[in-house]
mmCIF file of C-alpha atoms in Angstrom:
data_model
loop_
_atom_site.group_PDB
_atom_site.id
_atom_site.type_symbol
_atom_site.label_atom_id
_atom_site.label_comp_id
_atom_site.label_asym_id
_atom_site.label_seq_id
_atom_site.Cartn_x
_atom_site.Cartn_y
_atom_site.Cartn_z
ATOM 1 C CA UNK A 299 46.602 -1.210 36.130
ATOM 2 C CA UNK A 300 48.834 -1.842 33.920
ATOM 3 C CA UNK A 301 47.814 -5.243 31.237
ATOM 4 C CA UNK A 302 50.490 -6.847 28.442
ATOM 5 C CA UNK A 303 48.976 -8.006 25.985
ATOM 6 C CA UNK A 304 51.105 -10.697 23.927
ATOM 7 C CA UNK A 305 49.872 -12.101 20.197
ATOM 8 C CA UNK A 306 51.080 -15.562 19.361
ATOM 9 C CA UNK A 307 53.495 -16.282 16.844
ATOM 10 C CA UNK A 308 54.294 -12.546 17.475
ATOM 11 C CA UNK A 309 57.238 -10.157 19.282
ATOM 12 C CA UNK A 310 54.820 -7.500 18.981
ATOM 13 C CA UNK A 311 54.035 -6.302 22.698
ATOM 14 C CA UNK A 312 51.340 -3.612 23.476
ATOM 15 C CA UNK A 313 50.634 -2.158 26.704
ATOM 16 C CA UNK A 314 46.761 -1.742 27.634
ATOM 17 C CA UNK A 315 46.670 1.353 30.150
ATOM 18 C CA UNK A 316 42.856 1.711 30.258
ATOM 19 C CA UNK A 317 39.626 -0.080 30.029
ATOM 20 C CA UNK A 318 37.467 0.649 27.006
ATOM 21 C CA UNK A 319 36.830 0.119 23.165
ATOM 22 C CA UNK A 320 39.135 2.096 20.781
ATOM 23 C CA UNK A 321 37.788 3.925 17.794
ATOM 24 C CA UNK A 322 37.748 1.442 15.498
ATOM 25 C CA UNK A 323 36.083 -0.719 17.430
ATOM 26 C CA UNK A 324 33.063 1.633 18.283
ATOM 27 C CA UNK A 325 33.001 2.692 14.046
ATOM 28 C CA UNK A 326 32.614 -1.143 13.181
ATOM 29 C CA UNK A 327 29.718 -1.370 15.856
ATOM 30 C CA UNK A 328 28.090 1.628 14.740
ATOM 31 C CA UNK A 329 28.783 0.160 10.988
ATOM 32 C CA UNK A 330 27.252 -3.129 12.139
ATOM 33 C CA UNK A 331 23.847 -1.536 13.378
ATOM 34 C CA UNK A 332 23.489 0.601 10.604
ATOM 35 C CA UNK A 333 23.444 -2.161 8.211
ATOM 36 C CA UNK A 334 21.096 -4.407 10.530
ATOM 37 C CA UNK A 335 18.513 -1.111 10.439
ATOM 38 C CA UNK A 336 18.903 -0.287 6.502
ATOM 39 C CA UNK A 337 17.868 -4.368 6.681
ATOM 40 C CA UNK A 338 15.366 -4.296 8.615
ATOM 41 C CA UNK A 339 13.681 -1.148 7.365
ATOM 42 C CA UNK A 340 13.633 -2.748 3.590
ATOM 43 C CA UNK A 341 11.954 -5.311 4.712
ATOM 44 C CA UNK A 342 9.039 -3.444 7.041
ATOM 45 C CA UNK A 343 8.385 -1.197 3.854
ATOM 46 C CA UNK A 344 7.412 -4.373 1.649
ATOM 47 C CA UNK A 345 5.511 -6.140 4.269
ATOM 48 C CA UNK A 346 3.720 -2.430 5.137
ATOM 49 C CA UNK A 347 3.300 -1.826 1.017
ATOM 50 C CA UNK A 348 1.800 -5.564 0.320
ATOM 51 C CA UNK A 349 -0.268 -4.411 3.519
ATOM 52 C CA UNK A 350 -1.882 -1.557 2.221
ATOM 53 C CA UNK A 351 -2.446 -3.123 -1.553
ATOM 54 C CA UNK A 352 -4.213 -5.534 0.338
ATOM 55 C CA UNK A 353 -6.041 -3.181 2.241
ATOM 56 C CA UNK A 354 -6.849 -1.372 -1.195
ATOM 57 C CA UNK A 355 -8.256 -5.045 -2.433
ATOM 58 C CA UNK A 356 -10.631 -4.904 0.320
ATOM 59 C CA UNK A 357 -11.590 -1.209 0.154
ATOM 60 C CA UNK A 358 -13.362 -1.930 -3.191
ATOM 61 C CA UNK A 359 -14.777 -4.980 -2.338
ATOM 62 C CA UNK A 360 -16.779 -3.164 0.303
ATOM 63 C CA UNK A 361 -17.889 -0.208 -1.690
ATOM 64 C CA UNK A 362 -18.504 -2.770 -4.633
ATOM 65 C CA UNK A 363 -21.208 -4.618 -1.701
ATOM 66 C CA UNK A 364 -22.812 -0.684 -0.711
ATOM 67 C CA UNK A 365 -23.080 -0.473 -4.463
ATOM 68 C CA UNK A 366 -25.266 -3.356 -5.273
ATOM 69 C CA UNK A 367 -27.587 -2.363 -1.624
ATOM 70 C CA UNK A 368 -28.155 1.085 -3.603
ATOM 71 C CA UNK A 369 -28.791 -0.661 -6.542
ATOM 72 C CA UNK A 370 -31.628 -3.015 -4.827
ATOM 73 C CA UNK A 371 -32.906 0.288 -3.093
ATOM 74 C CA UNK A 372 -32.984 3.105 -6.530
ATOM 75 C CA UNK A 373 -33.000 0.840 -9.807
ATOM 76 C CA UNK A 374 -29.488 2.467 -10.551
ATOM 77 C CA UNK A 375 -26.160 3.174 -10.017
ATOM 78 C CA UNK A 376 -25.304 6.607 -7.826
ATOM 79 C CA UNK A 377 -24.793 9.410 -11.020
ATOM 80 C CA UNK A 378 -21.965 10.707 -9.395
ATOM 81 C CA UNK A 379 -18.300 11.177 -11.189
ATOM 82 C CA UNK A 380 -16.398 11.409 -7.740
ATOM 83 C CA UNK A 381 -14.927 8.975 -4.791
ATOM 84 C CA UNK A 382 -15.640 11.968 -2.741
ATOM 85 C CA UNK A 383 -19.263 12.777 -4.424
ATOM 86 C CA UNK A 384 -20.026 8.627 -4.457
ATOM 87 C CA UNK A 385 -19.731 9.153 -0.802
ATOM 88 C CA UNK A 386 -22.129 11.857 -0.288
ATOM 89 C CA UNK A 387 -25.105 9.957 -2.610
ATOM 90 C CA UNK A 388 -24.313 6.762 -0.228
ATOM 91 C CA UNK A 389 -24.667 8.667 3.151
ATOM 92 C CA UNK A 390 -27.925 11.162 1.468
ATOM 93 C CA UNK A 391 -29.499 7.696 0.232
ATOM 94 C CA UNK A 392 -28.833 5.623 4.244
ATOM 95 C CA UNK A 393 -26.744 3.015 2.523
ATOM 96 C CA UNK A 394 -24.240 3.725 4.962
ATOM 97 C CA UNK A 395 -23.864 6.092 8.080
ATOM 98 C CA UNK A 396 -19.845 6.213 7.662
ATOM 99 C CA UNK A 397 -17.388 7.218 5.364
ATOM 100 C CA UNK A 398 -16.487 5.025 2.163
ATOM 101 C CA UNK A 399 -12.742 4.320 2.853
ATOM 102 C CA UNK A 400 -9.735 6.436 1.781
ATOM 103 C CA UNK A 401 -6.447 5.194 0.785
ATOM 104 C CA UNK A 402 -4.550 3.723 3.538
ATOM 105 C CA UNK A 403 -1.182 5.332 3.191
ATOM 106 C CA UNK A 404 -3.144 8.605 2.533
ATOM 107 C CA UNK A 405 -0.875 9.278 -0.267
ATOM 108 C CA UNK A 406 -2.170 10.731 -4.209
ATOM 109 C CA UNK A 407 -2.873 6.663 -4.853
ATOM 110 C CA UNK A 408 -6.327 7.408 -4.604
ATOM 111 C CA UNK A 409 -9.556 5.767 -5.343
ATOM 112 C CA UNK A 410 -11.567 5.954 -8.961
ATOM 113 C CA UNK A 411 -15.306 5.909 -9.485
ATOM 114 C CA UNK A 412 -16.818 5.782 -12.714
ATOM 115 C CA UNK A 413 -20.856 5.497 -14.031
ATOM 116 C CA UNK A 414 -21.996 4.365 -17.177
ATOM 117 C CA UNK A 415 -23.123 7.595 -18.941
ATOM 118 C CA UNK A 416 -26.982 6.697 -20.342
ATOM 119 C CA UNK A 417 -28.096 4.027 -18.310
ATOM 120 C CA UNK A 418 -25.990 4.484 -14.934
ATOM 121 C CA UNK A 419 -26.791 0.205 -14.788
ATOM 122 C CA UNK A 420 -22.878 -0.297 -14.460
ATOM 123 C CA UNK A 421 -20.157 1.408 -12.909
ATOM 124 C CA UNK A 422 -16.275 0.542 -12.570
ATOM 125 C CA UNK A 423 -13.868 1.414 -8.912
ATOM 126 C CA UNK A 424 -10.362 1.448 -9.380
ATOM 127 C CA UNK A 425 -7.754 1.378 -6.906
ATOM 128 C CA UNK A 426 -3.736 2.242 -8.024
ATOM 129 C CA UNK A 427 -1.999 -0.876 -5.836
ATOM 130 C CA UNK A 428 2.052 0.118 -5.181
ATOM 131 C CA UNK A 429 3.500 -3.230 -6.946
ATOM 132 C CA UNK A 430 2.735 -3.530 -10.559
ATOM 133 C CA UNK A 431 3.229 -6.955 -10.469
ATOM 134 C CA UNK A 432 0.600 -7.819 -7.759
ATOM 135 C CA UNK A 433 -1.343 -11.056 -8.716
ATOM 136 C CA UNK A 434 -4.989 -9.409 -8.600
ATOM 137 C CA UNK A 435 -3.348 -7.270 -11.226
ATOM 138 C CA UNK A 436 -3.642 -10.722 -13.911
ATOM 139 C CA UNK A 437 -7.033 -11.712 -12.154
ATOM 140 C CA UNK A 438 -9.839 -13.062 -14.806
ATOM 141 C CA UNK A 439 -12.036 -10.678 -13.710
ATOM 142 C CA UNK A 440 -10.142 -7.465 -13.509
ATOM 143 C CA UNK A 441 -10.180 -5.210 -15.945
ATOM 144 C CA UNK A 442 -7.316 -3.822 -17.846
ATOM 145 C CA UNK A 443 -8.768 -0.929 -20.245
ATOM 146 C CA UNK A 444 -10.759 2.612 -19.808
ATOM 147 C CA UNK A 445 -13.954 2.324 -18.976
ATOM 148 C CA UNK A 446 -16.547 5.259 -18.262
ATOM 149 C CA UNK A 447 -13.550 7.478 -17.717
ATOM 150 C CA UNK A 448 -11.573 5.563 -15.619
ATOM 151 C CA UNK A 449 -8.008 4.467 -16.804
ATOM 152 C CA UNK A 450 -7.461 0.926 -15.861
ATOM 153 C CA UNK A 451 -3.784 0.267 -17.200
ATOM 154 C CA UNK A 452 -2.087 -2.739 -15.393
ATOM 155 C CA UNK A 453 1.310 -1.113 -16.470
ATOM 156 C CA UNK A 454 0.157 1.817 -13.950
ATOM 157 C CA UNK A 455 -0.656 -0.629 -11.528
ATOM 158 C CA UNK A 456 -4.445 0.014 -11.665
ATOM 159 C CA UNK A 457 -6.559 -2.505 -10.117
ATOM 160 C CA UNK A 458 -10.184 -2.100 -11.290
ATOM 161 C CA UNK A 459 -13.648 -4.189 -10.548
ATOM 162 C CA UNK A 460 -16.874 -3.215 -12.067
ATOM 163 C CA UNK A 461 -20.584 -4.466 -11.966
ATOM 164 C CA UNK A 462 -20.583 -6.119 -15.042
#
């Protein structure tokens, strides 16, 4: 089938002899949906990054809570320099039968403990959040220098809570 196509205001004739979309046509599609996706993806990684500092937020708040139960139960703070360690003294003591969470990305952001040295009657957890800027970050209570070994920078976007 044979189809004339005519433009307005135009002599220029072109003869259609098959159904279809040229070239161009398909590379401006294809041009379309790839800027649509590059969208689309920017926007799922901020939503998944305030997500996880979130998550993060929470993580310590829960450790901060089996903290203060060990404190009630032994007089003292867990003597431990570790995340990994301050998870062992938890389970060994029963203040809790599961694991002390991890970062959730999995990534090297992870998790600080630290003990005061002579007394072990305060500690400090610190969390490295993904935007620098977060608002926790200027928080009244969160602390912004190194304490018992554990940097807490805001520049580095280190979010730290302690007992005290």
């Amino acid at each position: 089938m044979k189809i004339l196509q005519y433009k307005k205001g135009s002599a220029l004739i072109r003869q259609a002899t098959e159904k279809g979309f040229t070239l161009v046509e398909m590379l401006i599609v294809i041009a379309i949906v790839a800027i649509l996706a590059s969208v689309a993806l920017v926007s799922v990684r901020g939503v998944r990054e305030a997500a996880a500092d979130t998550k993060r937020i929470s993580d310590l708040s829960k450790v901060q809570t089996l903290l203060e139960i060990y404190y009630n139960k032994q007089g003292t703070y867990p003597n431990v320099s570790t995340w990994d360690a301050l998870e062992t003294e938890l389970k060994a003591k029963n203040i809790t039968a599961t694991d002390i969470p991890q970062d959730p990305l999995g990534d090297t952001r992870s998790y600080a403990y630290g003990i005061q040295p002579s007394t072990f009657q305060r500690y400090i957890l610190r969390a490295q959040l993904l935007d620098s800027d977060h608002r926790n970050l200027t928080d009244a209570n969160e602390i912004d220098t190194t304490e018992y070994g554990v940097d807490c920078n805001d520049t580095s976007g280190y979010y730290c809570i302690s007992s005290f």
